[in-house]
Amino acid sequence: GAGPMGPAANVFGKAFGDTFGKMLSPATGMGSPAGSGGPGGPRVNPTINGQDPELVAIESKRLGQRVHALFNQGQYREALGVAEEQMRLLETAYGAGHHEYATAVNNVATLYQALGRHSEAEPLLQQASRIQERTLGHEHPHTQASLANLATVYEAMGQKEKADALNVLVREMRRRWEEKQRAARKR
C-alpha cells in the first residue's frame, strides 16, 4: 500500500528500500556483553544496572529484528515505536555513552528521516556520531554511517553546504578505514 511518502516510497531521489535499509544499523545486542572484558576476558560486572547482560542482548536483538521487519514492510510509525523501546532499553542497561545505545539512537533517527521528521533526526544523529566516535573511533563504519545519515538529513533540509562537507568527510573517513584494514591484513 501507499505509505506516508506515496506508493513508490522514493526519498531523496533514491529507492527507499535500497538506501534506508542500509542506513538502519544492524540489530544491536550482538556484541559481547558490557563488562565481559571482551572475548575470553574476565567478567568484571555480571549484571548491567542490575540486569542480566545476556537477557538485555537477547531482548535488544529481538527488538532490532522487529524494527527491521516493520521497516521493510513500510510500517515506519510502528517501527519507530519499537526502535524507541530498544533505545530506552539500551540506555537503561548500558548508559547513554555506550556504542550499542548510539546504534539504537541512529536507528530512531533513521526512522524519523523516513517519516520526514528531519529536524528531530538531526540532533539524534549528532549524538550518535559523537558517541560512536568516542567509543568506536573516528573512522569506524558505524561512525561513518551516522555521519552519512546526518548528511542526508542536511540535504533534505536544504543545507547543501553542510551536506557536501559531511559527505567529503565521510569519504575521507572511509578511505582511511579501508587503508587501516588493508595494513592490518598485511601483518
Coordinates of C-alpha atoms in Angstrom, one line a residue:
G1 CA 0.0 0.0 0.0
A2 CA 0.9 3.6 -0.2
G3 CA 3.0 4.7 2.8
P4 CA 3.5 8.2 4.1
M5 CA 5.6 9.0 1.0
G6 CA 3.3 7.5 -1.7
P7 CA 3.4 4.2 -3.4
A8 CA 7.0 4.5 -4.7
A9 CA 8.4 5.4 -1.4
N10 CA 11.2 7.3 -3.2
V11 CA 13.1 9.5 -0.8
F12 CA 15.9 11.9 -1.6
G13 CA 15.9 10.6 -5.2
K14 CA 16.8 7.1 -4.0
A15 CA 14.7 4.0 -3.7
F16 CA 13.7 3.8 -0.1
G17 CA 14.3 0.1 0.5
D18 CA 17.8 0.2 -1.1
T19 CA 19.0 3.3 0.7
F20 CA 17.3 3.5 4.1
G21 CA 17.6 -0.3 4.7
K22 CA 21.4 0.3 4.7
M23 CA 21.0 3.3 6.9
L24 CA 19.4 1.3 9.7
S25 CA 22.3 -0.2 11.6
P26 CA 22.4 -4.0 12.2
A27 CA 20.4 -5.3 15.1
T28 CA 22.2 -4.3 18.3
G29 CA 22.8 -6.7 21.1
M30 CA 25.1 -9.0 19.1
G31 CA 28.4 -7.9 20.6
S32 CA 30.0 -9.1 23.8
P33 CA 28.1 -8.2 27.0
A34 CA 29.2 -5.0 28.7
G35 CA 31.7 -5.7 31.4
S36 CA 32.7 -9.0 29.8
G37 CA 36.3 -7.8 29.1
G38 CA 35.9 -8.9 25.5
P39 CA 36.1 -12.4 24.2
G40 CA 37.5 -14.8 26.8
G41 CA 38.1 -11.9 29.2
P42 CA 37.1 -11.9 32.8
R43 CA 33.6 -10.7 33.5
V44 CA 34.1 -7.7 35.8
N45 CA 30.4 -7.0 36.3
P46 CA 27.9 -9.9 36.0
T47 CA 24.9 -7.5 35.6
I48 CA 24.3 -4.3 33.8
N49 CA 22.5 -1.9 36.1
G50 CA 21.0 -5.0 37.8
Q51 CA 20.0 -6.6 34.5
D52 CA 21.4 -9.8 33.1
P53 CA 23.6 -8.8 30.1
E54 CA 22.6 -11.8 28.1
L55 CA 18.9 -11.1 28.5
V56 CA 19.5 -7.4 27.6
A57 CA 21.3 -8.6 24.4
I58 CA 18.6 -11.1 23.5
E59 CA 15.8 -8.5 24.0
S60 CA 17.7 -5.8 22.1
K61 CA 18.3 -8.2 19.2
R62 CA 14.6 -9.2 19.2
L63 CA 13.5 -5.6 19.2
G64 CA 16.1 -4.7 16.4
Q65 CA 14.8 -7.6 14.2
R66 CA 11.2 -6.3 14.8
V67 CA 12.3 -2.8 13.7
H68 CA 13.8 -4.1 10.5
A69 CA 10.8 -6.3 9.7
L70 CA 8.4 -3.4 10.2
F71 CA 10.7 -1.1 8.3
N72 CA 10.9 -3.5 5.4
Q73 CA 7.0 -3.7 5.4
G74 CA 6.8 0.1 5.1
Q75 CA 5.3 0.4 8.7
Y76 CA 7.6 3.3 9.7
R77 CA 5.5 4.6 12.6
E78 CA 5.2 1.1 14.2
A79 CA 9.0 0.6 13.6
L80 CA 9.7 3.9 15.3
G81 CA 7.8 2.8 18.4
V82 CA 9.8 -0.4 18.6
A83 CA 13.1 1.4 17.9
E84 CA 12.4 3.9 20.7
E85 CA 11.7 1.0 23.1
Q86 CA 15.0 -0.6 22.1
M87 CA 16.8 2.7 22.6
R88 CA 15.3 3.1 26.1
L89 CA 16.3 -0.5 27.0
L90 CA 19.9 0.1 25.9
E91 CA 20.1 3.5 27.6
T92 CA 18.9 1.9 30.9
A93 CA 21.2 -1.1 30.6
Y94 CA 24.4 0.4 29.1
G95 CA 24.1 4.1 29.7
A96 CA 23.9 7.0 27.2
G97 CA 27.6 6.8 26.4
H98 CA 27.7 3.2 25.0
H99 CA 28.1 2.3 21.3
E100 CA 25.1 -0.1 21.4
Y101 CA 22.9 2.8 22.6
A102 CA 24.3 5.0 19.9
T103 CA 23.4 2.4 17.3
A104 CA 19.8 2.4 18.6
V105 CA 19.8 6.3 18.5
N106 CA 20.9 6.1 14.9
N107 CA 18.0 3.7 14.1
V108 CA 15.5 6.0 15.7
A109 CA 16.9 9.0 13.8
T110 CA 16.7 7.0 10.5
L111 CA 13.1 6.3 11.1
Y112 CA 12.5 10.0 11.8
Q113 CA 14.1 10.6 8.4
A114 CA 11.8 8.0 6.8
L115 CA 8.8 9.9 8.3
G116 CA 10.1 13.3 7.0
R117 CA 10.9 14.4 10.6
H118 CA 14.4 15.7 9.7
S119 CA 14.7 18.3 12.5
E120 CA 14.1 15.6 15.0
A121 CA 16.6 13.3 13.3
E122 CA 19.4 15.8 13.2
P123 CA 20.3 16.1 17.0
L124 CA 20.0 12.3 17.4
L125 CA 22.4 11.7 14.5
Q126 CA 24.8 14.3 16.0
Q127 CA 24.6 12.5 19.4
A128 CA 25.0 9.0 17.9
S129 CA 28.1 10.0 15.8
R130 CA 29.7 11.7 18.9
I131 CA 29.2 8.5 21.0
Q132 CA 30.5 6.3 18.2
E133 CA 33.5 8.4 17.5
R134 CA 34.4 8.3 21.2
T135 CA 33.8 4.6 21.8
L136 CA 34.5 3.0 18.4
G137 CA 36.8 5.5 16.7
H138 CA 36.7 8.3 14.2
E139 CA 36.8 6.1 11.1
H140 CA 34.7 3.2 12.3
P141 CA 31.9 2.2 9.9
H142 CA 29.2 3.0 12.5
T143 CA 30.5 6.5 12.9
Q144 CA 30.6 6.9 9.2
A145 CA 27.0 5.6 8.9
S146 CA 25.7 8.1 11.4
L147 CA 27.5 11.0 9.7
A148 CA 26.4 9.9 6.2
N149 CA 22.8 9.8 7.6
L150 CA 23.3 13.3 9.0
A151 CA 24.5 14.5 5.6
T152 CA 21.3 13.1 4.1
V153 CA 19.2 15.0 6.7
Y154 CA 21.1 18.2 5.9
E155 CA 20.4 17.6 2.2
A156 CA 16.7 17.1 2.9
M157 CA 16.6 20.3 5.0
G158 CA 18.2 22.3 2.1
Q159 CA 21.5 22.7 3.9
K160 CA 23.6 21.7 0.9
E161 CA 26.9 23.1 2.1
K162 CA 26.7 21.2 5.4
A163 CA 25.7 18.0 3.5
D164 CA 28.5 18.3 1.0
A165 CA 31.1 19.0 3.7
L166 CA 30.0 15.9 5.7
N167 CA 30.0 13.7 2.5
V168 CA 33.6 14.7 1.8
L169 CA 34.5 13.9 5.5
V170 CA 32.7 10.5 5.3
R171 CA 34.5 9.6 2.1
E172 CA 37.9 10.5 3.7
M173 CA 37.0 8.5 6.8
R174 CA 36.0 5.5 4.7
R175 CA 39.3 5.8 2.7
R176 CA 41.4 5.9 5.9
W177 CA 39.4 3.0 7.5
E178 CA 40.0 0.9 4.3
E179 CA 43.7 1.7 4.4
K180 CA 43.9 0.6 8.0
Q181 CA 42.1 -2.6 7.2
R182 CA 44.5 -3.3 4.3
A183 CA 47.5 -2.6 6.5
A184 CA 46.2 -4.9 9.2
R185 CA 45.7 -7.7 6.7
K186 CA 49.3 -7.4 5.5
R187 CA 50.7 -8.0 9.0

